[in-house]
Amino acid sequence: MATFLHVLLIIAIVFVCLFVLSFIVYFFNLDMKMMTLLEPIMNKHYDKIKRDKHL
């Protein structure tokens, strides 16, 4: 029984940590800040792709 409670406690701690982490990302808009850093790299890659311009 003590092992079961210990496992539940660990799962609860993991869920709380994930919630806090997701709240920090949301509050400081870190996902869009990361995308502004990655956008030039992604644009460079996508500009190199050959496209069929004949429709």
Coordinates of N, CA, C and O in Angstrom, one line a residue:
M1 N 0.8 -1.2 0.0 CA 0.0 0.0 0.0 C 0.9 1.3 0.0 O 0.6 2.2 -0.7
A2 N 2.0 1.2 0.7 CA 2.8 2.4 0.8 C 3.5 2.6 -0.5 O 3.7 3.8 -0.9
T3 N 3.8 1.5 -1.3 CA 4.4 1.7 -2.6 C 3.4 2.3 -3.6 O 3.8 3.2 -4.4
F4 N 2.2 1.9 -3.5 CA 1.1 2.5 -4.3 C 1.0 4.0 -4.1 O 0.9 4.8 -5.0
L5 N 1.0 4.4 -2.8 CA 0.9 5.8 -2.5 C 2.1 6.6 -2.9 O 2.1 7.7 -3.4
H6 N 3.3 5.9 -2.8 CA 4.5 6.5 -3.3 C 4.5 6.8 -4.8 O 4.9 7.8 -5.3
V7 N 4.0 5.8 -5.6 CA 3.9 5.9 -7.0 C 2.9 7.1 -7.3 O 3.1 7.9 -8.2
L8 N 1.8 7.1 -6.6 CA 0.8 8.2 -6.9 C 1.4 9.6 -6.6 O 1.1 10.5 -7.3
L9 N 2.2 9.6 -5.5 CA 2.8 10.9 -5.2 C 3.8 11.3 -6.3 O 3.8 12.5 -6.7
I10 N 4.6 10.4 -6.8 CA 5.5 10.7 -7.9 C 4.7 11.2 -9.1 O 5.1 12.1 -9.8
I11 N 3.7 10.5 -9.5 CA 2.8 10.9 -10.6 C 2.3 12.3 -10.4 O 2.3 13.1 -11.4
A12 N 1.8 12.6 -9.2 CA 1.2 13.9 -8.9 C 2.3 15.0 -9.1 O 2.0 16.0 -9.6
I13 N 3.5 14.7 -8.6 CA 4.6 15.7 -8.7 C 5.0 15.9 -10.1 O 5.2 17.1 -10.5
V14 N 5.0 14.9 -10.9 CA 5.3 15.0 -12.4 C 4.2 15.9 -13.0 O 4.6 16.8 -13.8
F15 N 2.9 15.6 -12.8 CA 1.9 16.4 -13.4 C 1.9 17.9 -12.9 O 1.7 18.8 -13.8
V16 N 2.2 18.1 -11.7 CA 2.3 19.5 -11.2 C 3.5 20.2 -11.9 O 3.4 21.4 -12.3
C17 N 4.6 19.5 -12.0 CA 5.8 20.1 -12.7 C 5.5 20.4 -14.2 O 5.9 21.5 -14.7
L18 N 4.8 19.5 -14.9 CA 4.5 19.7 -16.3 C 3.5 20.9 -16.4 O 3.6 21.7 -17.3
F19 N 2.6 21.0 -15.4 CA 1.6 22.1 -15.5 C 2.3 23.4 -15.3 O 2.1 24.4 -16.0
V20 N 3.2 23.5 -14.3 CA 4.0 24.7 -14.0 C 4.8 25.1 -15.2 O 4.9 26.3 -15.6
L21 N 5.5 24.1 -15.8 CA 6.3 24.4 -17.0 C 5.4 24.9 -18.2 O 5.8 25.9 -18.8
S22 N 4.3 24.3 -18.4 CA 3.4 24.8 -19.5 C 2.9 26.2 -19.2 O 2.7 27.0 -20.1
F23 N 2.6 26.4 -17.9 CA 2.1 27.8 -17.6 C 3.2 28.8 -17.8 O 3.0 29.9 -18.3
I24 N 4.5 28.5 -17.5 CA 5.6 29.4 -17.7 C 5.8 29.7 -19.2 O 5.9 30.8 -19.6
V25 N 5.7 28.6 -20.0 CA 5.8 28.8 -21.5 C 4.6 29.7 -22.0 O 4.9 30.6 -22.8
Y26 N 3.4 29.5 -21.5 CA 2.3 30.3 -21.9 C 2.4 31.7 -21.4 O 2.2 32.7 -22.2
F27 N 2.8 31.9 -20.2 CA 2.8 33.3 -19.6 C 3.8 34.2 -20.3 O 3.6 35.3 -20.6
F28 N 5.0 33.6 -20.6 CA 6.1 34.4 -21.2 C 6.1 34.3 -22.7 O 7.0 34.8 -23.3
N29 N 5.1 33.6 -23.3 CA 5.0 33.4 -24.8 C 6.3 32.8 -25.3 O 6.8 33.3 -26.4
L30 N 6.9 31.9 -24.7 CA 8.2 31.3 -25.0 C 8.1 30.5 -26.3 O 9.1 30.4 -27.0
D31 N 7.0 30.0 -26.6 CA 6.9 29.2 -27.9 C 7.1 30.1 -29.1 O 7.8 29.7 -30.0
M32 N 6.5 31.2 -29.1 CA 6.6 32.1 -30.2 C 8.0 32.8 -30.3 O 8.5 33.1 -31.3
K33 N 8.6 33.0 -29.1 CA 9.9 33.5 -29.1 C 10.9 32.5 -29.7 O 11.9 32.9 -30.4
M34 N 10.7 31.3 -29.4 CA 11.5 30.2 -30.0 C 11.3 30.2 -31.5 O 12.3 30.0 -32.2
M35 N 10.1 30.3 -31.9 CA 9.9 30.2 -33.4 C 10.5 31.4 -34.1 O 10.9 31.3 -35.3
T36 N 10.6 32.6 -33.5 CA 11.2 33.7 -34.2 C 12.7 33.4 -34.3 O 13.3 33.9 -35.3
L37 N 13.3 32.6 -33.4 CA 14.7 32.3 -33.6 C 14.9 31.2 -34.6 O 15.9 31.1 -35.3
L38 N 13.9 30.3 -34.8 CA 14.0 29.2 -35.7 C 13.6 29.6 -37.1 O 13.9 28.9 -38.1
E39 N 12.8 30.6 -37.3 CA 12.2 31.0 -38.6 C 13.3 31.2 -39.6 O 13.1 30.7 -40.8
P40 N 14.4 31.9 -39.4 CA 15.4 32.1 -40.5 C 16.0 30.7 -40.9 O 16.2 30.5 -42.1
I41 N 16.2 29.9 -40.0 CA 16.8 28.6 -40.3 C 15.8 27.8 -41.1 O 16.2 27.2 -42.1
M42 N 14.5 27.8 -40.7 CA 13.5 27.1 -41.5 C 13.3 27.7 -42.9 O 13.1 27.0 -43.9
N43 N 13.3 29.0 -43.0 CA 13.1 29.7 -44.3 C 14.3 29.3 -45.2 O 14.1 29.1 -46.4
K44 N 15.5 29.3 -44.7 CA 16.6 28.9 -45.5 C 16.5 27.5 -46.1 O 16.8 27.2 -47.2
H45 N 16.0 26.6 -45.3 CA 15.7 25.2 -45.7 C 14.6 25.2 -46.8 O 14.8 24.5 -47.8
Y46 N 13.5 25.8 -46.5 CA 12.4 25.7 -47.4 C 12.6 26.5 -48.7 O 12.0 26.2 -49.7
D47 N 13.5 27.5 -48.7 CA 13.8 28.2 -49.9 C 14.7 27.4 -50.9 O 14.7 27.6 -52.1
K48 N 15.4 26.4 -50.3 CA 16.2 25.5 -51.2 C 15.4 24.4 -51.9 O 15.9 23.8 -52.8
I49 N 14.2 24.2 -51.4 CA 13.4 23.1 -52.0 C 12.9 23.5 -53.4 O 12.4 24.6 -53.6
K50 N 13.1 22.6 -54.3 CA 12.7 22.8 -55.7 C 11.2 22.6 -55.8 O 10.6 21.6 -55.2
R51 N 10.5 23.5 -56.4 CA 9.0 23.4 -56.5 C 8.6 23.3 -58.0 O 9.3 23.9 -58.9
D52 N 7.6 22.6 -58.2 CA 7.0 22.5 -59.6 C 6.1 23.8 -59.8 O 5.0 23.9 -59.2
K53 N 6.6 24.7 -60.7 CA 5.8 25.9 -60.9 C 4.8 25.8 -62.0 O 4.2 26.8 -62.3
H54 N 4.7 24.6 -62.6 CA 3.8 24.5 -63.7 C 2.5 23.8 -63.2 O 2.4 22.7 -62.8
L55 N 1.5 24.6 -63.1 CA 0.2 24.1 -62.6 C -0.8 23.8 -63.7 O -1.0 24.4 -64.6

